[in-house]
């Protein structure tokens, strides 16, 4: 195993380029998020990429606090995203710690993030958090129900923002047969850098 | 939670229909397989559906015995497949026990299955198991290397068949907003039946 030290997140340009070359495809912003259930078995479901937290590599996902993944993340706060781009044949596996940001969060900056993510969603998507039980995953922004909330209403209690902070990114390009692994390494208390790993082990 | 007792696997016609309506799309046979790593964290990667084991609901996946997923499955023999059909907006989450069938298996029927799966792969795909380290995932059957094996050579040591036996299937149709959960229940030592569960809990 060889290591090359790199400063900024070197996988971001790769992901940016994959998102751009697949931007005409609706499902390019969908990925599969794996977590671990209370019984120690894996869980896996499709969720929607809601962008990066400004100025960071943190991935944002909206979800309903009443879904199973929330119970799972409370017990085991780790996830692995598998993001396969069907047009460019690229796969990103991003693993790291997940933080749950609901209305009970005590950090004003986190609550602000949650609010921002709420208002970035369509009104139809926001209404899915109002039902007596969690709605279907919020892939479909074009639901046909009548909106129940007005534009100015802030996040409802069930609305939850997940923040996944990647610690390792495994990139695979099936057209060029290129594979790259990036690992985040703590350099001191508040800083980290990305290291590129050369490995012969695969998924 | 209400239960409806059903005999044959009631999710098979749904999956069959999804496969048919998405059959013109190359990536319709790709899904994400989640497992649990030795450190208790989730793992997730894209693999290819290689059909059902004849006369059963067991899902077949080909892989290289030197990949990380093999170590993981040996420690925790459970997986959850998340299969999202991008055209029909249907998601299947299939969870169950995974069996690894490599050349050291003592069951002649399992070895026969492995051989069958080997010969069902393209020659180019088979050649990927020959390198000094596991190749890229076998999504791409149209690699441009010269074949090194001939048509009659049987499975090489690195070739591994995974058998995932679904215990629970969670079906979601994002166009019709339909959601169904099917659970397999043991009725006696060698028989089981499928039960449809009505739940208000989501992914």
mmCIF file of N, CA, C and O in Angstrom, chain A residues 117-154:
data_model
loop_
_atom_site.group_PDB
_atom_site.id
_atom_site.type_symbol
_atom_site.label_atom_id
_atom_site.label_comp_id
_atom_site.label_asym_id
_atom_site.label_seq_id
_atom_site.Cartn_x
_atom_site.Cartn_y
_atom_site.Cartn_z
ATOM 1 N N UNK A 117 -32.267 23.628 4.096
ATOM 2 C CA UNK A 117 -32.582 22.437 3.312
ATOM 3 C C UNK A 117 -34.095 22.277 3.156
ATOM 4 O O UNK A 117 -34.576 21.833 2.104
ATOM 5 N N UNK A 118 -34.835 22.645 4.176
ATOM 6 C CA UNK A 118 -36.310 22.616 4.130
ATOM 7 C C UNK A 118 -36.823 23.541 3.034
ATOM 8 O O UNK A 118 -37.620 23.152 2.187
ATOM 9 N N UNK A 119 -36.336 24.770 3.047
ATOM 10 C CA UNK A 119 -36.835 25.743 2.069
ATOM 11 C C UNK A 119 -36.297 25.469 0.650
ATOM 12 O O UNK A 119 -36.858 25.976 -0.314
ATOM 13 N N UNK A 120 -35.245 24.689 0.543
ATOM 14 C CA UNK A 120 -34.746 24.312 -0.793
ATOM 15 C C UNK A 120 -35.594 23.203 -1.417
ATOM 16 O O UNK A 120 -35.506 22.947 -2.615
ATOM 17 N N UNK A 121 -36.395 22.511 -0.600
ATOM 18 C CA UNK A 121 -37.269 21.450 -1.126
ATOM 19 C C UNK A 121 -38.534 22.075 -1.709
ATOM 20 O O UNK A 121 -38.938 23.158 -1.298
ATOM 21 N N UNK A 122 -39.160 21.354 -2.607
ATOM 22 C CA UNK A 122 -40.419 21.832 -3.185
ATOM 23 C C UNK A 122 -41.504 21.776 -2.114
ATOM 24 O O UNK A 122 -41.394 21.030 -1.138
ATOM 25 N N UNK A 123 -42.545 22.537 -2.313
ATOM 26 C CA UNK A 123 -43.668 22.559 -1.366
ATOM 27 C C UNK A 123 -44.316 21.173 -1.299
ATOM 28 O O UNK A 123 -44.713 20.704 -0.221
ATOM 29 N N UNK A 124 -44.377 20.502 -2.435
ATOM 30 C CA UNK A 124 -44.961 19.153 -2.475
ATOM 31 C C UNK A 124 -44.134 18.177 -1.649
ATOM 32 O O UNK A 124 -44.665 17.327 -0.945
ATOM 33 N N UNK A 125 -42.823 18.314 -1.750
ATOM 34 C CA UNK A 125 -41.924 17.454 -0.985
ATOM 35 C C UNK A 125 -42.077 17.742 0.512
ATOM 36 O O UNK A 125 -42.123 16.822 1.329
ATOM 37 N N UNK A 126 -42.207 19.026 0.867
ATOM 38 C CA UNK A 126 -42.375 19.400 2.286
ATOM 39 C C UNK A 126 -43.652 18.809 2.869
ATOM 40 O O UNK A 126 -43.682 18.403 4.017
ATOM 41 N N UNK A 127 -44.699 18.777 2.055
ATOM 42 C CA UNK A 127 -45.985 18.260 2.533
ATOM 43 C C UNK A 127 -45.942 16.781 2.913
ATOM 44 O O UNK A 127 -46.773 16.330 3.699
ATOM 45 N N UNK A 128 -44.954 16.061 2.357
ATOM 46 C CA UNK A 128 -44.847 14.631 2.674
ATOM 47 C C UNK A 128 -44.485 14.383 4.138
ATOM 48 O O UNK A 128 -44.644 13.273 4.635
ATOM 49 N N UNK A 129 -43.976 15.427 4.805
ATOM 50 C CA UNK A 129 -43.604 15.275 6.215
ATOM 51 C C UNK A 129 -44.778 15.514 7.161
ATOM 52 O O UNK A 129 -44.648 15.420 8.370
ATOM 53 N N UNK A 130 -45.933 15.828 6.599
ATOM 54 C CA UNK A 130 -47.096 16.195 7.410
ATOM 55 C C UNK A 130 -47.992 15.027 7.792
ATOM 56 O O UNK A 130 -48.716 15.106 8.775
ATOM 57 N N UNK A 131 -47.944 13.946 7.014
ATOM 58 C CA UNK A 131 -48.852 12.819 7.224
ATOM 59 C C UNK A 131 -48.691 12.177 8.593
ATOM 60 O O UNK A 131 -47.705 12.446 9.291
ATOM 61 N N UNK A 132 -49.624 11.276 8.949
ATOM 62 C CA UNK A 132 -49.532 10.591 10.239
ATOM 63 C C UNK A 132 -48.371 9.591 10.290
ATOM 64 O O UNK A 132 -47.919 9.221 11.363
ATOM 65 N N UNK A 133 -47.896 9.147 9.133
ATOM 66 C CA UNK A 133 -46.743 8.240 9.074
ATOM 67 C C UNK A 133 -45.820 8.726 7.970
ATOM 68 O O UNK A 133 -46.258 9.442 7.067
ATOM 69 N N UNK A 134 -44.526 8.362 8.040
ATOM 70 C CA UNK A 134 -43.622 8.868 7.003
ATOM 71 C C UNK A 134 -44.090 8.487 5.611
ATOM 72 O O UNK A 134 -44.536 7.366 5.379
ATOM 73 N N UNK A 135 -44.001 9.418 4.711
ATOM 74 C CA UNK A 135 -44.438 9.189 3.332
ATOM 75 C C UNK A 135 -43.432 8.360 2.584
ATOM 76 O O UNK A 135 -42.501 7.803 3.158
ATOM 77 N N UNK A 136 -43.618 8.263 1.320
ATOM 78 C CA UNK A 136 -42.673 7.563 0.463
ATOM 79 C C UNK A 136 -41.396 8.385 0.411
ATOM 80 O O UNK A 136 -41.414 9.574 0.685
ATOM 81 N N UNK A 137 -40.268 7.760 0.082
ATOM 82 C CA UNK A 137 -39.026 8.534 -0.024
ATOM 83 C C UNK A 137 -39.230 9.714 -0.973
ATOM 84 O O UNK A 137 -40.017 9.612 -1.925
ATOM 85 N N UNK A 138 -38.520 10.766 -0.719
ATOM 86 C CA UNK A 138 -38.817 12.004 -1.437
ATOM 87 C C UNK A 138 -38.058 12.105 -2.735
ATOM 88 O O UNK A 138 -37.323 13.042 -2.965
ATOM 89 N N UNK A 139 -38.254 11.093 -3.571
ATOM 90 C CA UNK A 139 -37.626 11.100 -4.888
ATOM 91 C C UNK A 139 -38.486 11.918 -5.826
ATOM 92 O O UNK A 139 -38.004 12.634 -6.683
ATOM 93 N N UNK A 140 -39.765 11.769 -5.622
ATOM 94 C CA UNK A 140 -40.722 12.329 -6.554
ATOM 95 C C UNK A 140 -41.201 13.688 -6.078
ATOM 96 O O UNK A 140 -41.999 13.799 -5.150
ATOM 97 N N UNK A 141 -40.709 14.715 -6.747
ATOM 98 C CA UNK A 141 -41.073 16.087 -6.347
ATOM 99 C C UNK A 141 -42.373 16.512 -7.012
ATOM 100 O O UNK A 141 -42.922 17.557 -6.709
ATOM 101 N N UNK A 142 -42.841 15.697 -7.949
ATOM 102 C CA UNK A 142 -44.046 16.103 -8.683
ATOM 103 C C UNK A 142 -45.267 15.309 -8.267
ATOM 104 O O UNK A 142 -45.974 14.725 -9.090
ATOM 105 N N UNK A 143 -45.530 15.260 -6.975
ATOM 106 C CA UNK A 143 -46.719 14.577 -6.490
ATOM 107 C C UNK A 143 -47.940 15.426 -6.829
ATOM 108 O O UNK A 143 -47.829 16.638 -7.072
ATOM 109 N N UNK A 144 -49.088 14.774 -6.829
ATOM 110 C CA UNK A 144 -50.271 15.505 -7.301
ATOM 111 C C UNK A 144 -51.228 15.946 -6.206
ATOM 112 O O UNK A 144 -52.322 16.394 -6.473
ATOM 113 N N UNK A 145 -50.792 15.764 -4.936
ATOM 114 C CA UNK A 145 -51.689 16.227 -3.867
ATOM 115 C C UNK A 145 -51.710 17.756 -3.809
ATOM 116 O O UNK A 145 -50.789 18.420 -4.246
ATOM 117 N N UNK A 146 -52.756 18.249 -3.193
ATOM 118 C CA UNK A 146 -52.853 19.687 -2.968
ATOM 119 C C UNK A 146 -51.881 20.067 -1.850
ATOM 120 O O UNK A 146 -51.822 19.413 -0.818
ATOM 121 N N UNK A 147 -51.139 21.131 -2.012
ATOM 122 C CA UNK A 147 -50.241 21.530 -0.929
ATOM 123 C C UNK A 147 -51.023 21.940 0.325
ATOM 124 O O UNK A 147 -52.077 22.562 0.229
ATOM 125 N N UNK A 148 -50.525 21.535 1.467
ATOM 126 C CA UNK A 148 -51.187 21.841 2.735
ATOM 127 C C UNK A 148 -50.429 22.922 3.497
ATOM 128 O O UNK A 148 -50.979 23.612 4.330
ATOM 129 N N UNK A 149 -49.142 23.030 3.204
ATOM 130 C CA UNK A 149 -48.314 24.033 3.880
ATOM 131 C C UNK A 149 -48.194 25.243 2.970
ATOM 132 O O UNK A 149 -48.223 25.112 1.751
ATOM 133 N N UNK A 150 -48.004 26.417 3.561
ATOM 134 C CA UNK A 150 -47.707 27.531 2.661
ATOM 135 C C UNK A 150 -46.195 27.747 2.599
ATOM 136 O O UNK A 150 -45.438 27.202 3.403
ATOM 137 N N UNK A 151 -45.791 28.510 1.613
ATOM 138 C CA UNK A 151 -44.368 28.718 1.298
ATOM 139 C C UNK A 151 -43.522 29.159 2.496
ATOM 140 O O UNK A 151 -42.342 28.853 2.566
ATOM 141 N N UNK A 152 -44.140 29.892 3.420
ATOM 142 C CA UNK A 152 -43.341 30.494 4.497
ATOM 143 C C UNK A 152 -43.208 29.626 5.752
ATOM 144 O O UNK A 152 -42.408 29.934 6.631
ATOM 145 N N UNK A 153 -43.983 28.526 5.823
ATOM 146 C CA UNK A 153 -43.920 27.674 7.012
ATOM 147 C C UNK A 153 -42.551 26.995 7.116
ATOM 148 O O UNK A 153 -42.079 26.390 6.150
ATOM 149 N N UNK A 154 -41.949 27.091 8.276
ATOM 150 C CA UNK A 154 -40.616 26.497 8.507
ATOM 151 C C UNK A 154 -40.690 24.990 8.660
ATOM 152 O O UNK A 154 -41.778 24.397 8.569
#
